[in-house]
C-alpha positions as YAML, in Angstrom:
chain: A
units: angstrom
residues:
- id: 1
  name: UNK
  ca: [-18.25, -14.40, -8.09]
- id: 2
  name: UNK
  ca: [-20.79, -11.82, -9.28]
- id: 3
  name: UNK
  ca: [-19.01, -9.11, -11.23]
- id: 4
  name: UNK
  ca: [-19.74, -5.52, -10.35]
- id: 5
  name: UNK
  ca: [-19.17, -2.15, -12.02]
- id: 6
  name: UNK
  ca: [-20.34, 0.94, -10.16]
- id: 7
  name: UNK
  ca: [-21.22, 3.21, -13.06]
- id: 8
  name: UNK
  ca: [-21.73, 6.97, -12.76]
- id: 9
  name: UNK
  ca: [-24.53, 6.93, -15.34]
- id: 10
  name: UNK
  ca: [-27.69, 7.44, -13.31]
- id: 11
  name: UNK
  ca: [-30.06, 6.54, -16.13]
- id: 12
  name: UNK
  ca: [-33.21, 5.06, -14.61]
- id: 13
  name: UNK
  ca: [-35.01, 2.92, -17.09]
- id: 14
  name: UNK
  ca: [-38.67, 2.09, -16.99]
- id: 15
  name: UNK
  ca: [-39.85, -1.22, -15.61]
- id: 16
  name: UNK
  ca: [-40.68, -3.69, -18.38]
- id: 17
  name: UNK
  ca: [-42.32, -5.85, -15.76]
- id: 18
  name: UNK
  ca: [-45.13, -3.36, -15.42]
- id: 19
  name: UNK
  ca: [-46.01, -3.26, -19.09]
- id: 20
  name: UNK
  ca: [-45.28, -6.90, -19.71]
- id: 21
  name: UNK
  ca: [-46.76, -8.16, -16.47]
- id: 22
  name: UNK
  ca: [-49.47, -9.94, -18.40]
- id: 23
  name: UNK
  ca: [-46.83, -12.28, -19.83]
- id: 24
  name: UNK
  ca: [-46.47, -14.13, -16.59]
- id: 25
  name: UNK
  ca: [-44.27, -17.01, -15.68]
- id: 26
  name: UNK
  ca: [-46.59, -19.64, -17.14]
- id: 27
  name: UNK
  ca: [-45.28, -22.42, -19.32]
- id: 28
  name: UNK
  ca: [-46.35, -22.86, -22.90]
- id: 29
  name: UNK
  ca: [-50.00, -23.81, -23.13]
- id: 30
  name: UNK
  ca: [-50.63, -23.32, -19.40]
- id: 31
  name: UNK
  ca: [-53.85, -21.70, -18.24]
- id: 32
  name: UNK
  ca: [-53.60, -18.14, -16.97]
- id: 33
  name: UNK
  ca: [-53.69, -19.06, -13.31]
- id: 34
  name: UNK
  ca: [-51.31, -17.39, -10.83]
- id: 35
  name: UNK
  ca: [-48.82, -19.74, -9.22]
- id: 36
  name: UNK
  ca: [-49.28, -18.13, -5.80]
- id: 37
  name: UNK
  ca: [-51.49, -20.47, -3.81]
- id: 38
  name: UNK
  ca: [-52.69, -20.25, -0.24]
- id: 39
  name: UNK
  ca: [-50.54, -22.35, 2.06]
- id: 40
  name: UNK
  ca: [-52.48, -24.80, 4.17]
- id: 41
  name: UNK
  ca: [-51.88, -25.33, 7.88]
- id: 42
  name: UNK
  ca: [-48.64, -23.42, 8.03]
- id: 43
  name: UNK
  ca: [-47.11, -22.76, 11.47]
- id: 44
  name: UNK
  ca: [-47.64, -19.37, 13.09]
- id: 45
  name: UNK
  ca: [-44.03, -18.33, 12.50]
- id: 46
  name: UNK
  ca: [-43.19, -20.65, 9.67]
- id: 47
  name: UNK
  ca: [-44.23, -21.73, 6.22]
- id: 48
  name: UNK
  ca: [-43.63, -24.63, 3.91]
- id: 49
  name: UNK
  ca: [-41.26, -23.10, 1.40]
- id: 50
  name: UNK
  ca: [-40.25, -24.29, -2.04]
- id: 51
  name: UNK
  ca: [-37.39, -23.74, -4.45]
- id: 52
  name: UNK
  ca: [-38.33, -21.28, -7.20]
- id: 53
  name: UNK
  ca: [-38.85, -24.03, -9.77]
- id: 54
  name: UNK
  ca: [-40.74, -26.33, -7.41]
- id: 55
  name: UNK
  ca: [-43.01, -23.49, -6.29]
- id: 56
  name: UNK
  ca: [-44.69, -23.72, -9.69]
- id: 57
  name: UNK
  ca: [-46.31, -27.02, -8.70]
- id: 58
  name: UNK
  ca: [-45.79, -27.14, -4.90]
- id: 59
  name: UNK
  ca: [-45.19, -30.85, -5.15]
- id: 60
  name: UNK
  ca: [-44.22, -32.44, -1.83]
- id: 61
  name: UNK
  ca: [-44.02, -36.04, -3.02]
- id: 62
  name: UNK
  ca: [-41.15, -38.26, -1.90]
- id: 63
  name: UNK
  ca: [-39.50, -37.81, -5.28]
- id: 64
  name: UNK
  ca: [-39.28, -34.08, -4.62]
- id: 65
  name: UNK
  ca: [-37.47, -34.28, -1.29]
- id: 66
  name: UNK
  ca: [-34.87, -31.55, -1.13]
- id: 67
  name: UNK
  ca: [-37.03, -29.23, -3.24]
- id: 68
  name: UNK
  ca: [-38.89, -27.75, -0.29]
- id: 69
  name: UNK
  ca: [-38.53, -27.23, 3.45]
- id: 70
  name: UNK
  ca: [-39.73, -25.10, 6.36]
- id: 71
  name: UNK
  ca: [-38.87, -21.40, 6.55]
- id: 72
  name: UNK
  ca: [-39.15, -19.78, 9.98]
- id: 73
  name: UNK
  ca: [-39.16, -16.29, 11.52]
- id: 74
  name: UNK
  ca: [-38.90, -14.33, 8.28]
- id: 75
  name: UNK
  ca: [-38.68, -10.63, 9.01]
- id: 76
  name: UNK
  ca: [-40.41, -8.07, 6.78]
- id: 77
  name: UNK
  ca: [-38.31, -5.74, 4.64]
- id: 78
  name: UNK
  ca: [-40.32, -2.90, 6.17]
- id: 79
  name: UNK
  ca: [-38.95, -3.65, 9.62]
- id: 80
  name: UNK
  ca: [-35.38, -3.76, 8.34]
- id: 81
  name: UNK
  ca: [-36.08, -0.38, 6.72]
- id: 82
  name: UNK
  ca: [-37.57, 1.15, 9.86]
- id: 83
  name: UNK
  ca: [-35.23, -0.34, 12.46]
- id: 84
  name: UNK
  ca: [-31.62, 0.45, 11.63]
- id: 85
  name: UNK
  ca: [-30.13, 1.48, 14.95]
- id: 86
  name: UNK
  ca: [-28.60, -1.36, 17.00]
- id: 87
  name: UNK
  ca: [-29.95, -1.65, 20.51]
- id: 88
  name: UNK
  ca: [-33.12, 0.32, 19.80]
- id: 89
  name: UNK
  ca: [-36.58, -0.89, 18.88]
- id: 90
  name: UNK
  ca: [-37.02, -4.12, 16.96]
- id: 91
  name: UNK
  ca: [-33.53, -4.11, 15.45]
- id: 92
  name: UNK
  ca: [-33.11, -7.52, 13.76]
- id: 93
  name: UNK
  ca: [-30.30, -7.04, 11.24]
- id: 94
  name: UNK
  ca: [-27.85, -9.98, 11.09]
- id: 95
  name: UNK
  ca: [-24.47, -9.22, 12.67]
- id: 96
  name: UNK
  ca: [-22.63, -10.08, 9.44]
- id: 97
  name: UNK
  ca: [-24.72, -7.67, 7.34]
- id: 98
  name: UNK
  ca: [-25.35, -4.39, 9.22]
- id: 99
  name: UNK
  ca: [-27.30, -1.49, 7.69]
- id: 100
  name: UNK
  ca: [-24.09, 0.28, 6.57]
- id: 101
  name: UNK
  ca: [-23.14, -2.62, 4.28]
- id: 102
  name: UNK
  ca: [-22.71, -1.25, 0.71]
- id: 103
  name: UNK
  ca: [-25.39, -2.40, -1.71]
- id: 104
  name: UNK
  ca: [-22.66, -2.89, -4.34]
- id: 105
  name: UNK
  ca: [-20.71, -4.99, -5.01]
- id: 106
  name: UNK
  ca: [-22.73, -7.42, -2.86]
- id: 107
  name: UNK
  ca: [-25.77, -6.97, -5.11]
- id: 108
  name: UNK
  ca: [-25.20, -6.66, -8.84]
- id: 109
  name: UNK
  ca: [-25.41, -3.07, -9.99]
- id: 110
  name: UNK
  ca: [-27.49, -3.62, -13.11]
- id: 111
  name: UNK
  ca: [-27.29, -3.85, -16.87]
- id: 112
  name: UNK
  ca: [-28.92, -1.98, -19.70]
- id: 113
  name: UNK
  ca: [-32.33, -2.89, -18.31]
- id: 114
  name: UNK
  ca: [-31.73, -1.36, -14.91]
- id: 115
  name: UNK
  ca: [-29.09, 1.30, -14.46]
- id: 116
  name: UNK
  ca: [-29.03, 1.16, -10.72]
- id: 117
  name: UNK
  ca: [-30.75, 3.76, -8.58]
- id: 118
  name: UNK
  ca: [-28.65, 2.63, -5.65]
- id: 119
  name: UNK
  ca: [-25.60, 4.85, -5.95]
- id: 120
  name: UNK
  ca: [-25.00, 8.30, -4.48]
- id: 121
  name: UNK
  ca: [-22.60, 11.17, -4.95]
- id: 122
  name: UNK
  ca: [-20.26, 11.85, -2.05]
- id: 123
  name: UNK
  ca: [-17.69, 14.64, -2.29]
- id: 124
  name: UNK
  ca: [-17.92, 14.59, -6.05]
- id: 125
  name: UNK
  ca: [-17.53, 10.81, -6.32]
- id: 126
  name: UNK
  ca: [-20.09, 8.14, -7.02]
- id: 127
  name: UNK
  ca: [-20.44, 5.50, -4.33]
- id: 128
  name: UNK
  ca: [-22.79, 2.67, -3.56]
- id: 129
  name: UNK
  ca: [-25.68, 3.32, -1.24]
- id: 130
  name: UNK
  ca: [-25.75, 1.20, 1.87]
- id: 131
  name: UNK
  ca: [-28.37, -1.53, 2.21]
- id: 132
  name: UNK
  ca: [-30.10, 0.64, 4.79]
- id: 133
  name: UNK
  ca: [-30.26, 3.52, 2.33]
- id: 134
  name: UNK
  ca: [-31.35, 1.29, -0.56]
- id: 135
  name: UNK
  ca: [-34.33, 0.13, 1.49]
- id: 136
  name: UNK
  ca: [-35.48, 3.75, 1.62]
- id: 137
  name: UNK
  ca: [-35.64, 3.97, -2.19]
- id: 138
  name: UNK
  ca: [-39.09, 3.54, -3.73]
- id: 139
  name: UNK
  ca: [-38.17, 1.79, -6.99]
- id: 140
  name: UNK
  ca: [-40.44, 0.26, -9.61]
- id: 141
  name: UNK
  ca: [-41.66, -3.16, -8.56]
- id: 142
  name: UNK
  ca: [-39.87, -2.97, -5.20]
- id: 143
  name: UNK
  ca: [-37.93, -6.11, -6.11]
- id: 144
  name: UNK
  ca: [-34.78, -4.75, -4.47]
- id: 145
  name: UNK
  ca: [-36.76, -4.12, -1.26]
- id: 146
  name: UNK
  ca: [-37.88, -7.74, -0.96]
- id: 147
  name: UNK
  ca: [-34.68, -9.32, -2.24]
- id: 148
  name: UNK
  ca: [-32.63, -7.37, 0.33]
- id: 149
  name: UNK
  ca: [-35.08, -8.54, 2.99]
- id: 150
  name: UNK
  ca: [-34.75, -12.13, 1.79]
- id: 151
  name: UNK
  ca: [-30.96, -11.90, 1.91]
- id: 152
  name: UNK
  ca: [-30.97, -10.48, 5.43]
- id: 153
  name: UNK
  ca: [-33.30, -13.25, 6.54]
- id: 154
  name: UNK
  ca: [-31.09, -15.85, 4.91]
- id: 155
  name: UNK
  ca: [-28.12, -14.42, 6.79]
- id: 156
  name: UNK
  ca: [-29.97, -14.93, 10.08]
- id: 157
  name: UNK
  ca: [-31.75, -11.64, 10.65]
- id: 158
  name: UNK
  ca: [-34.53, -12.00, 13.27]
- id: 159
  name: UNK
  ca: [-33.30, -15.56, 13.83]
- id: 160
  name: UNK
  ca: [-34.81, -16.53, 10.49]
- id: 161
  name: UNK
  ca: [-34.19, -20.00, 9.09]
- id: 162
  name: UNK
  ca: [-34.26, -20.60, 5.34]
- id: 163
  name: UNK
  ca: [-32.92, -24.05, 4.34]
- id: 164
  name: UNK
  ca: [-30.13, -24.16, 1.77]
- id: 165
  name: UNK
  ca: [-32.19, -26.81, 0.00]
- id: 166
  name: UNK
  ca: [-34.72, -24.05, -0.76]
- id: 167
  name: UNK
  ca: [-32.48, -21.01, -1.32]
- id: 168
  name: UNK
  ca: [-28.83, -20.26, -0.65]
- id: 169
  name: UNK
  ca: [-27.52, -16.73, -0.21]
- id: 170
  name: UNK
  ca: [-26.03, -16.97, -3.70]
- id: 171
  name: UNK
  ca: [-29.42, -18.03, -5.10]
- id: 172
  name: UNK
  ca: [-30.95, -14.83, -3.73]
- id: 173
  name: UNK
  ca: [-28.16, -12.70, -5.19]
- id: 174
  name: UNK
  ca: [-28.60, -14.51, -8.51]
- id: 175
  name: UNK
  ca: [-32.33, -13.73, -8.60]
- id: 176
  name: UNK
  ca: [-31.46, -10.04, -8.26]
- id: 177
  name: UNK
  ca: [-28.64, -10.19, -10.82]
- id: 178
  name: UNK
  ca: [-30.85, -11.80, -13.44]
- id: 179
  name: UNK
  ca: [-33.70, -9.37, -12.78]
- id: 180
  name: UNK
  ca: [-31.39, -6.35, -12.84]
- id: 181
  name: UNK
  ca: [-29.85, -7.57, -16.11]
- id: 182
  name: UNK
  ca: [-32.94, -8.65, -18.05]
- id: 183
  name: UNK
  ca: [-35.96, -7.32, -16.20]
- id: 184
  name: UNK
  ca: [-37.11, -10.80, -15.22]
- id: 185
  name: UNK
  ca: [-35.90, -13.97, -13.53]
- id: 186
  name: UNK
  ca: [-36.22, -17.48, -14.97]
- id: 187
  name: UNK
  ca: [-36.86, -20.13, -12.29]
- id: 188
  name: UNK
  ca: [-36.68, -22.65, -15.10]
- id: 189
  name: UNK
  ca: [-36.12, -22.50, -18.84]
- id: 190
  name: UNK
  ca: [-38.89, -20.67, -20.69]
- id: 191
  name: UNK
  ca: [-40.66, -19.32, -17.59]
- id: 192
  name: UNK
  ca: [-40.21, -15.65, -16.80]
- id: 193
  name: UNK
  ca: [-40.96, -13.98, -13.49]
- id: 194
  name: UNK
  ca: [-41.32, -10.21, -13.56]
- id: 195
  name: UNK
  ca: [-41.31, -7.95, -10.52]
- id: 196
  name: UNK
  ca: [-44.69, -8.92, -9.08]
- id: 197
  name: UNK
  ca: [-43.94, -12.64, -9.51]
- id: 198
  name: UNK
  ca: [-40.59, -12.46, -7.72]
- id: 199
  name: UNK
  ca: [-42.14, -10.55, -4.84]
- id: 200
  name: UNK
  ca: [-45.07, -13.01, -4.65]
- id: 201
  name: UNK
  ca: [-42.66, -15.96, -4.52]
- id: 202
  name: UNK
  ca: [-40.61, -14.50, -1.67]
- id: 203
  name: UNK
  ca: [-43.67, -13.51, 0.37]
- id: 204
  name: UNK
  ca: [-45.81, -16.59, -0.22]
- id: 205
  name: UNK
  ca: [-42.98, -18.96, 0.67]
- id: 206
  name: UNK
  ca: [-42.21, -17.24, 3.95]
- id: 207
  name: UNK
  ca: [-38.80, -16.06, 2.78]
- id: 208
  name: UNK
  ca: [-39.78, -12.51, 3.69]
- id: 209
  name: UNK
  ca: [-42.42, -11.56, 6.20]
...
């Protein structure tokens, strides 16, 4: 269980990922080449998708079975943001996670790195924003925007299919928790993904549209 603590301190820290973006997610001694590669011959609505660690090499050998799969029908976070009224337009939110779902405690609130921007004051009390409201927030790096989209897709929004062998719902929540706590996510020991790297992973692997 991911522990939560909705804190009334609205401190909004800067984004270390922006100033430290040059220290990518490369292993020791690796050349400065981005890990995001163009996918070859991917289906119109699908993409070969990899676990975070396997995405570093995109190895599809027999020995790596279970480390990749096919992701289909990923919706864009922008559509979830724009279409929040059931029965109207291209509303694709999963039934189990409607737009009025509180951001917290589902998503970790944040540590010293990121005092969350996703709480609001209602009648003199601090409450979590809903996921629909959080998507309206323009936060540094927009990691929350894409991670929420990934979670909604994982939960079946737009009929999306993301294999558990690639990412579980808890894996997605863990990516956010680690980023919100430290300012980066480690797909494997010693490799750090900052905001742009997390977003690139989710988009390039067809986990968000």
